[in-house]
Coordinates of C-alpha atoms and ligand atoms in Angstrom, one line a residue:
M1 CA 0.0 0.0 0.0
K2 CA 1.3 3.5 -0.9
K3 CA 1.8 6.0 1.8
E4 CA 2.2 9.8 1.7
L5 CA 5.4 11.4 2.9
H6 CA 5.9 15.1 3.3
I7 CA 9.5 16.2 3.5
A8 CA 10.8 19.7 4.3
F9 CA 14.1 21.4 5.1
D10 CA 15.5 24.8 5.8
D11 CA 18.5 26.8 6.9
T12 CA 20.9 24.9 4.6
D13 CA 22.5 27.9 3.0
S14 CA 24.8 30.9 3.8
L15 CA 25.4 34.1 2.0
K16 CA 28.6 32.7 0.5
G17 CA 26.6 30.3 -1.8
S18 CA 24.1 27.6 -2.0
C19 CA 20.3 28.0 -1.6
T20 CA 17.6 25.7 -0.2
T21 CA 15.8 25.4 -3.5
H22 CA 19.1 24.3 -5.2
L23 CA 19.5 21.5 -2.7
A24 CA 15.8 20.6 -3.1
T25 CA 16.2 20.4 -6.9
L26 CA 19.2 18.1 -6.5
I27 CA 17.1 15.8 -4.2
V28 CA 14.2 15.8 -6.6
H29 CA 16.6 14.6 -9.3
E30 CA 17.8 11.7 -7.1
I31 CA 14.4 10.5 -6.0
F32 CA 12.1 11.2 -8.9
D33 CA 12.1 7.7 -10.4
Q34 CA 11.6 6.0 -7.1
V35 CA 8.4 7.6 -5.9
D36 CA 5.3 9.6 -7.1
F37 CA 5.2 13.3 -6.6
I38 CA 1.8 14.5 -5.4
D39 CA 2.7 18.1 -6.0
F40 CA 5.4 20.3 -7.4
P41 CA 8.0 21.0 -4.8
N42 CA 6.6 23.8 -2.6
L43 CA 8.7 26.9 -2.0
I44 CA 7.3 28.5 1.2
R45 CA 8.3 31.9 2.3
L46 CA 7.9 32.5 6.0
N47 CA 7.9 35.7 8.1
P48 CA 10.2 37.9 6.1
N49 CA 10.9 40.1 9.2
I50 CA 12.7 37.5 11.3
P51 CA 16.4 38.3 12.0
H52 CA 18.0 34.9 11.3
K53 CA 17.2 34.7 7.7
T54 CA 19.9 34.6 5.0
R55 CA 17.8 36.2 2.3
G56 CA 14.1 35.6 1.7
N57 CA 13.3 33.2 4.5
G58 CA 12.3 30.5 2.2
A59 CA 11.9 26.8 3.0
V60 CA 11.1 23.9 0.7
A61 CA 8.6 21.0 1.1
I62 CA 8.5 17.9 -1.2
R63 CA 5.3 15.9 -1.1
I64 CA 5.5 12.3 -2.4
E65 CA 3.8 8.9 -2.3
G66 CA 5.4 5.5 -2.4
D67 CA 5.9 2.1 -0.8
N68 CA 7.3 1.9 2.7
S69 CA 10.7 0.6 1.5
D70 CA 11.0 3.4 -1.2
L71 CA 10.0 6.1 1.3
A72 CA 12.7 4.8 3.7
V73 CA 15.3 5.1 1.0
V74 CA 14.2 8.6 0.1
R75 CA 14.4 9.6 3.8
E76 CA 18.1 8.5 3.8
V77 CA 18.8 10.3 0.5
V78 CA 17.3 13.5 2.0
I79 CA 19.4 13.3 5.2
K80 CA 22.5 12.4 3.3
T81 CA 22.2 15.2 0.8
V82 CA 21.3 17.9 3.3
K83 CA 24.4 16.8 5.4
K84 CA 26.6 16.8 2.3
M85 CA 25.4 20.1 0.7
A86 CA 24.5 22.3 3.7
R87 CA 27.0 25.0 4.5
L88 CA 27.6 23.6 8.0
E89 CA 30.9 25.4 8.3
D90 CA 29.0 28.6 8.6
E91 CA 27.8 29.1 12.2
N92 CA 24.6 30.8 10.9
T93 CA 23.7 27.7 9.0
N94 CA 21.6 25.4 11.2
P95 CA 19.7 22.9 9.1
G96 CA 16.5 21.3 10.1
I97 CA 14.6 18.5 8.3
A98 CA 11.0 17.5 9.0
F99 CA 9.2 14.4 7.8
V100 CA 5.4 13.9 8.1
S101 CA 3.9 10.6 7.2
N102 CA 0.4 10.7 5.7
A103 CA -2.0 13.5 6.8
I104 CA -0.5 16.8 8.0
P105 CA -1.6 17.3 11.6
K106 CA -3.8 20.3 12.2
E107 CA -1.4 21.5 14.9
V108 CA 1.4 21.6 12.3
K109 CA -0.8 23.6 9.9
H110 CA -1.6 26.0 12.7
F111 CA 2.1 26.4 13.5
S112 CA 2.8 27.1 9.9
K113 CA 0.2 29.9 9.8
R114 CA 1.9 31.4 12.8
A115 CA 5.4 31.1 11.2
M116 CA 4.1 33.5 8.6
W117 CA 3.9 36.5 11.0
D118 CA 5.4 35.6 14.4
V119 CA 8.8 34.7 15.8
I120 CA 9.0 31.1 17.0
S121 CA 11.6 29.5 19.3
I122 CA 13.4 26.2 18.6
P123 CA 11.9 24.5 21.6
E124 CA 8.4 25.4 20.4
A125 CA 9.1 23.6 17.1
E126 CA 10.8 20.6 18.9
E127 CA 7.5 19.8 20.7
F128 CA 6.1 18.5 17.5
N129 CA 8.5 15.5 17.7
S130 CA 6.0 14.1 20.2
L131 CA 3.4 13.6 17.4
T132 CA 3.6 10.1 16.1
N133 CA 3.8 10.9 12.4
V134 CA 6.3 13.9 12.7
D135 CA 10.0 13.3 12.7
L136 CA 12.4 16.2 13.1
I137 CA 16.2 16.2 12.5
K138 CA 18.4 19.0 13.8
L139 CA 21.9 19.8 12.6
G140 CA 24.0 22.6 14.2
N141 CA 21.6 24.2 16.7
G142 CA 18.8 22.9 14.5
R143 CA 16.9 26.2 14.0
G144 CA 16.0 25.1 10.5
I145 CA 13.2 22.8 12.0
I146 CA 11.1 26.0 12.5
G147 CA 11.2 26.7 8.8
A148 CA 10.9 23.0 7.9
L149 CA 7.7 22.7 9.9
G150 CA 6.5 26.0 8.6
A151 CA 6.9 24.7 5.0
I152 CA 5.5 21.2 5.6
G153 CA 2.4 22.6 7.3
N154 CA 1.5 24.8 4.4
P155 CA 0.2 22.7 1.5
L156 CA -0.8 25.9 -0.3
E157 CA -4.6 25.4 0.3
D158 CA -5.1 29.2 -0.1
D159 CA -3.8 31.5 -2.9
F160 CA -0.5 30.4 -4.6
T161 CA 1.7 31.1 -7.5
Y162 CA 4.5 29.3 -9.5
E163 CA 8.1 30.1 -9.9
H164 CA 10.3 28.6 -12.6
L165 CA 13.9 28.5 -11.4
S166 CA 17.0 27.9 -13.5
Y167 CA 20.4 27.1 -11.9
R168 CA 23.9 28.0 -12.9
L169 CA 26.9 25.7 -13.4
P170 CA 29.1 25.7 -10.3
E171 CA 32.0 27.3 -12.1
N172 CA 29.8 30.4 -12.8
F173 CA 28.7 30.9 -9.1
G174 CA 29.6 34.4 -8.0
T175 CA 30.0 35.8 -11.5
K176 CA 27.7 38.2 -13.3
R177 CA 24.7 36.5 -14.8
M178 CA 24.9 36.6 -18.6
I179 CA 21.5 37.0 -20.3
D180 CA 20.0 38.7 -23.4
R181 CA 18.1 41.6 -21.9
E182 CA 15.9 42.0 -25.0
S183 CA 14.7 38.4 -24.7
I184 CA 13.4 39.1 -21.2
L185 CA 11.2 41.9 -22.5
V186 CA 10.0 39.6 -25.3
A187 CA 9.2 36.9 -22.7
D188 CA 7.4 39.4 -20.5
E189 CA 5.3 40.7 -23.4
G190 CA 4.5 37.1 -24.6
T191 CA 3.3 35.7 -21.3
P192 CA 0.5 37.7 -19.7
L193 CA 0.2 35.2 -16.8
T194 CA 3.7 35.9 -15.6
F195 CA 4.3 39.0 -13.4
S196 CA 7.1 41.1 -12.0
N197 CA 9.7 40.1 -14.7
V198 CA 10.7 43.7 -15.2
D199 CA 10.2 46.9 -13.2
Y200 CA 9.5 49.3 -16.1
E201 CA 9.1 52.2 -13.7
Y202 CA 12.8 51.9 -12.6
N203 CA 14.1 50.1 -15.7
S204 CA 15.2 47.1 -13.8
V205 CA 15.1 43.4 -14.8
M206 CA 13.8 41.3 -11.9
I207 CA 14.2 37.7 -13.1
T208 CA 18.0 37.5 -12.4
P209 CA 19.1 37.7 -8.7
R210 CA 22.3 39.5 -7.8
G211 CA 24.0 37.3 -5.1
A212 CA 26.5 34.5 -5.3
D213 CA 23.8 31.8 -5.1
P214 CA 23.3 29.2 -7.7
V215 CA 20.0 30.6 -9.1
F216 CA 20.3 31.9 -12.6
S217 CA 16.7 33.1 -13.0
G218 CA 13.3 33.0 -11.4
I219 CA 10.2 33.6 -13.4
R220 CA 7.0 34.0 -11.5
G221 CA 3.5 33.4 -12.8
E222 CA 0.0 31.9 -12.4
T223 CA 0.5 28.5 -14.1
P224 CA 3.4 26.1 -14.7
E225 CA 2.8 26.3 -18.4
E226 CA 3.1 30.1 -18.5
V227 CA 6.3 30.3 -16.5
M228 CA 7.8 27.6 -18.7
K229 CA 6.7 29.4 -21.8
A230 CA 8.4 32.6 -20.5
W231 CA 11.6 30.6 -19.9
S232 CA 11.5 29.3 -23.4
L233 CA 11.5 32.9 -24.7
V234 CA 14.4 34.0 -22.5
K235 CA 17.9 33.7 -24.0
P236 CA 20.5 32.8 -21.3
L237 CA 24.1 33.6 -22.5
E238 CA 25.6 31.0 -20.2
E239 CA 25.1 27.3 -19.8
I240 CA 22.3 26.3 -17.5
A241 CA 22.7 23.3 -15.1
M242 CA 19.1 22.5 -14.0
L243 CA 15.5 23.6 -14.1
M244 CA 12.6 23.3 -11.7
V245 CA 9.1 24.7 -11.2
Y246 CA 8.0 25.4 -7.6
R247 CA 4.5 26.0 -6.4
T248 CA 4.7 28.7 -3.8
N249 CA 3.0 31.2 -1.5
Q250 CA 5.1 34.0 -3.0
H251 CA 3.2 37.1 -4.0
T252 CA 0.1 36.2 -2.0
N253 CA 0.5 38.6 1.0
Q254 CA 0.2 35.5 3.3
H255 CA 2.4 37.1 6.0
F256 CA -0.2 39.8 6.6
I257 CA -3.0 37.8 8.4
K258 CA -3.0 39.2 11.9
D259 CA -4.4 42.5 13.1
F260 CA -2.7 44.1 16.1
V261 CA -3.3 47.1 18.4
I262 CA -0.1 49.1 19.0
E263 CA 0.6 47.9 22.5
Q264 CA 0.6 44.2 21.4
L265 CA 3.4 44.7 18.8
K266 CA 6.7 42.8 19.3
P267 CA 9.9 43.0 17.3
H268 CA 10.2 41.1 14.0
Q269 CA 6.5 40.3 13.7
S270 CA 4.6 41.0 10.4
A271 CA 1.7 43.1 11.5
I272 CA -1.5 44.8 10.3
V273 CA -2.1 47.9 12.4
Q274 CA -4.9 50.5 11.9
G275 CA -4.2 54.0 13.4
V276 CA -4.5 57.7 13.0
V277 CA -1.6 59.7 11.8
S278 CA -0.3 61.6 14.9
K279 CA 3.0 63.0 13.6
A280 CA 3.2 64.3 10.0
P281 CA 5.6 62.5 7.6
H282 CA 9.1 64.0 7.4
Y283 CA 12.3 62.9 5.7
I284 CA 15.3 62.1 7.8
E285 CA 19.0 61.6 6.8
G286 CA 19.3 58.9 4.1
S287 CA 15.9 60.1 2.5
H288 CA 13.8 57.8 4.7
L289 CA 10.3 58.9 5.4
I290 CA 9.1 58.8 9.0
F291 CA 5.7 59.4 10.5
S292 CA 3.7 58.2 13.6
I293 CA 0.4 56.6 14.1
K294 CA -1.7 56.2 17.3
D295 CA -4.6 54.1 18.5
D296 CA -6.3 53.7 21.8
T297 CA -3.3 51.7 23.2
G298 CA -0.3 53.7 22.1
V299 CA 1.8 55.5 19.5
I300 CA 4.4 54.0 17.1
D301 CA 6.7 55.3 14.4
C302 CA 6.3 54.1 10.8
A303 CA 9.1 54.2 8.2
A304 CA 9.2 54.0 4.4
Y305 CA 12.9 53.6 3.5
E306 CA 14.8 55.1 0.6
P307 CA 14.7 51.9 -1.6
T308 CA 10.9 52.2 -1.7
K309 CA 11.4 55.2 -4.0
R310 CA 8.1 56.9 -5.1
F311 CA 6.2 55.1 -2.3
R312 CA 7.8 57.6 0.1
G313 CA 6.5 60.5 -2.0
E314 CA 3.0 59.1 -2.0
L315 CA 2.9 58.6 1.8
S316 CA 4.4 62.0 2.4
N317 CA 1.0 63.4 1.5
L318 CA -0.5 62.0 4.7
V319 CA -1.5 64.6 7.4
I320 CA -2.3 64.4 11.1
G321 CA -5.7 63.0 11.6
D322 CA -5.8 60.6 8.6
T323 CA -6.8 57.0 9.4
I324 CA -4.6 54.4 7.7
T325 CA -3.9 50.7 7.9
V326 CA -0.2 49.9 7.9
F327 CA 1.1 46.5 6.8
G328 CA 4.7 46.0 7.9
G329 CA 7.5 44.4 9.9
I330 CA 8.3 45.5 13.4
R331 CA 11.8 46.9 13.7
P332 CA 13.0 46.7 17.3
K333 CA 14.0 49.8 19.2
G334 CA 17.6 50.8 18.5
E335 CA 20.0 53.3 19.8
N336 CA 18.7 56.1 17.6
H337 CA 15.2 55.1 16.9
P338 CA 12.1 53.8 18.8
M339 CA 10.3 50.6 17.8
T340 CA 9.1 51.2 14.3
I341 CA 6.8 49.6 11.7
N342 CA 8.8 49.2 8.4
V343 CA 5.9 49.9 6.0
E344 CA 5.5 47.4 3.2
R345 CA 2.1 48.4 2.1
L346 CA -0.4 51.0 3.3
K347 CA -4.2 51.4 2.9
V348 CA -5.8 54.9 3.4
D349 CA -9.1 54.5 5.2
F350 CA -10.1 58.1 5.9
L351 CA -8.7 61.4 4.9
V352 CA -9.2 64.6 6.9
K353 CA -10.3 67.7 5.1
T354 CA -7.3 70.1 4.8
V355 CA -8.1 73.8 4.6
S356 CA -6.3 77.1 4.3
Y357 CA -7.7 80.5 5.4
E358 CA -7.7 83.7 3.4
N359 CA -8.8 87.3 4.2
P360 CA -12.2 88.3 2.9
F361 CA -12.9 91.0 0.2
C362 CA -14.1 94.7 0.6
D363 CA -17.8 95.1 -0.3
N364 CA -17.1 98.5 -1.9
C365 CA -14.0 98.0 -4.0
N366 CA -13.5 94.2 -4.0
A367 CA -10.0 94.5 -2.8
R368 CA -8.5 91.8 -0.5
L369 CA -8.8 93.1 3.1
K370 CA -5.9 93.4 5.6
S371 CA -6.2 92.4 9.2
A372 CA -6.9 95.5 11.4
G373 CA -5.1 93.9 14.3
K374 CA -5.9 91.2 16.8
N375 CA -9.7 90.9 17.3
K376 CA -10.2 94.2 15.4
G377 CA -11.6 92.8 12.2
F378 CA -10.4 93.8 8.7
K379 CA -9.6 97.0 7.0
C380 CA -9.6 97.9 3.3
Q381 CA -6.3 99.5 2.3
K382 CA -7.9 101.2 -0.7
C383 CA -11.1 102.8 0.7
S384 CA -10.2 102.5 4.5
T385 CA -13.6 100.8 5.3
V386 CA -13.3 98.7 8.5
Y387 CA -15.2 95.4 8.9
R388 CA -15.6 94.2 12.5
D389 CA -17.8 91.1 11.7
K390 CA -16.2 89.6 8.6
K391 CA -14.5 86.2 9.1
Q392 CA -11.6 84.6 7.2
I393 CA -12.7 82.5 4.2
E394 CA -12.1 78.8 4.6
K395 CA -10.7 77.1 1.4
E396 CA -10.4 73.4 1.0
I397 CA -6.9 72.2 -0.2
P398 CA -7.2 69.2 -2.5
R399 CA -5.5 66.1 -1.1
N400 CA -2.8 64.4 -3.2
I401 CA -3.6 61.0 -1.7
S402 CA -6.8 58.9 -2.1
L403 CA -8.8 56.2 -0.2
K404 CA -6.9 53.3 -1.7
E405 CA -4.0 50.9 -1.2
Y406 CA -0.4 52.0 -1.8
L407 CA 2.5 49.7 -2.7
P408 CA 6.2 50.3 -3.3
P409 CA 7.5 49.8 -6.9
I410 CA 8.3 46.2 -7.9
I411 CA 12.1 46.7 -7.3
A412 CA 11.2 47.1 -3.6
H413 CA 8.8 44.2 -3.3
R414 CA 9.4 41.3 -1.0
H415 CA 8.8 37.7 -2.1
L416 CA 5.5 37.7 -0.4
T417 CA 4.2 41.0 -1.7
K418 CA 1.1 40.7 -3.8
P419 CA 1.8 42.9 -6.8
I420 CA -0.9 45.1 -8.4
E421 CA -1.0 42.8 -11.4
R422 CA -2.3 40.1 -9.1
K423 CA -4.8 42.3 -7.3
N424 CA -7.9 40.4 -8.5
Q425 CA -6.2 37.0 -8.8
N426 CA -6.6 34.2 -6.3
N427 CA -5.7 30.6 -7.3
K428 CA -7.2 29.1 -4.1
N429 CA -9.5 26.6 -5.6
K430 CA -7.3 25.6 -8.6
Q431 CA -6.9 21.9 -8.9
I432 CA -3.4 20.3 -9.1
R433 CA -3.5 17.1 -11.1
N434 CA -0.9 14.4 -10.2
S435 CA -0.5 13.4 -13.9
E436 CA 0.3 17.0 -14.9
V437 CA 2.8 17.4 -12.0
K438 CA 4.6 14.2 -13.2
R439 CA 4.6 15.2 -16.8
I440 CA 5.9 18.7 -16.2
M441 CA 8.5 17.7 -13.6
K442 CA 9.8 15.0 -16.0
L443 CA 10.2 17.6 -18.8
L444 CA 12.2 19.8 -16.4
L445 CA 14.4 17.0 -15.1
D446 CA 15.1 15.7 -18.6
F447 CA 16.7 19.1 -19.4
R448 CA 19.7 18.1 -17.1
N449 CA 19.8 14.6 -18.5
E450 CA 20.0 15.9 -22.0
S451 CA 22.6 18.6 -21.4
Ligands
ATP501 P1 17.3 31.5 1.5 O1 16.2 32.4 1.1 O2 18.6 31.7 0.8 O3 16.8 30.0 1.4 P2 16.7 32.2 4.1 O4 16.5 33.6 4.0 O5 15.5 31.3 4.0 O6 17.7 31.7 3.0 P3 17.7 30.6 6.3 O7 19.2 30.4 6.2 O8 16.8 29.5 5.8 O9 17.4 32.0 5.5 O10 17.4 31.1 7.7 C1 16.1 31.3 8.2 C2 16.0 30.7 9.6 O11 14.9 31.3 10.3 C3 15.7 29.2 9.6 O12 16.5 28.7 10.6 C4 14.3 29.1 9.9 O13 14.0 27.9 10.6 C5 14.1 30.3 10.8 N1 12.7 30.7 10.8 C6 11.8 30.8 9.8 N2 10.6 31.3 10.1 C7 10.7 31.6 11.4 C8 9.8 32.2 12.4 N3 8.6 32.6 12.0 N4 10.3 32.3 13.6 C9 11.5 32.0 14.0 N5 12.4 31.5 13.1 C10 12.0 31.3 11.9

C-alpha cells in the first residue's frame, strides 16, 4: 500500500553560496524515479521580518507517495544530501529536516500559519516531535526545524503562484549572470500570466538575482505552463545546469494575516495595524520617510525607506488625523530610533479635510482686506472701510492622496508582496492534477539529463 510522505528542510545555506531550492532540486533529481510526486516542490516563504534569515526566509517542502521501503530510501537520501550540501561550516547555517507521514496534523498547519507572522523558538518547534507521524532532525543548533515545519504545514490550500527556477553551473557561481536583456522583454510581453519580470518604472530586470547563489533566473506566474513558456523565450548567454518549477506562496500577502493594536506589537512580527496619523511625515537623513500613528493603546513610528522610492513621496501626503492601515515588519527599538513599523504596504481608510484661510474682500472695491489687528476685524487699504464682523474665508486644499492601497514599486517588493498585477487574482481553488505534475516535472528534469 502506498503512503504519503511530506519532507521539508530549511537553513541549509549561507550568503557565501548555496540555496535551499538548489538543494531541493538536487534531491528531486535523485528520488524522482523511485516515488510519485503529489505536488510540485513547494517553496514556502515564512515571516520575512525575522532576524536569522539569510535572504528571503524560504523553506522547501517535497510531497511524495510510495511504498514503505522506497520512502525509507528517500528519507536516507534527503538526510545524506542535506548533510553533504549544507554550509555547516557557517555558524549561521543550522539545518532542520522535517518528515510527516500521511496526513499533516492540524497543529502543524496552525504552527505554519503562525510562522508567517510571528517569531517562534526552537523548543516550540521541537515539541512536534512528540506527534507520532512527525519526525524532526536537527543539525547545528537545528533552528531550521522551524522553517521546515512552517513549510511542511503549508500545503498551499489558499492562494498560490508558481516560480520557474534555473540554476547555474558551479563554475559560474559568484560571477555576473549573462542573459540577453531584450529576450526578457519579449518573454514578459508574450506571457500575460507571468508577473514582476521587469520593473519598467525603474528600468530594472527582476528575473535574475544578484547574489552568489546558484540561481540563474526566477520567473513568477499563475500557471506552470506560463512560467515555462516565458523561460523558453528567454535567452541565457551561459550554460544552465538544471530547471525546476515550484508551487509557492510568493506574492500572496500571506504574511499579513494578523491585526494588532499598537501595545501588542513585538519585534520582528509581520503586522497589520490601523491607526490615526499623529505625527506628520518628514524625511530624515538617508531620505527615509518617518511618521507616527496612534490608536487607543499607544503610538508608534512608521518608516518608508529610501529603496521604496516613489512610495515615500505618495505617503508624504498624509497629514495628522488621517486614518490608515499599515502593513509592515516590526523593527526593534535601536540606539537612535524607537520601535518602528517598516511599512511594506499601506491602505488609506479616511482622509481629513485640509483647509487654508484667506482674508475676505471689501464690499465696496472688491480688494483683499488686511487684518486690522488682533480681534479688530479687517480694513480695506484702498477705501479704508473697517469690517468688524467679517471672518476669514475657509478654502479646501485638495489632497494628493486617495482612499486606496499604496504599494512600493516592484524593485522594492518582498517575495510575499502581492503585486498590483495580481490584485484580483486568487488561485485558491485551482486543482493540481498528479499526472500533470509528473509530466511537467519530467520535462524539467530531462533538461539536465539531455545537457
Ligand atoms: P534562502 O532564502 O537563501 O533560502 P533564508 O533567507 O531562507 O535563506 P535561512 O538560512 O533559511 O534563510 O534562515 C532562516 C531561519 O529562520 C531558519 O533557521 C528558519 O527555521 C528560521 N525561521 C523561519 N521562520 C521563522 C519564524 N517565524 N520564527 C523564527 N524562526 C524562523
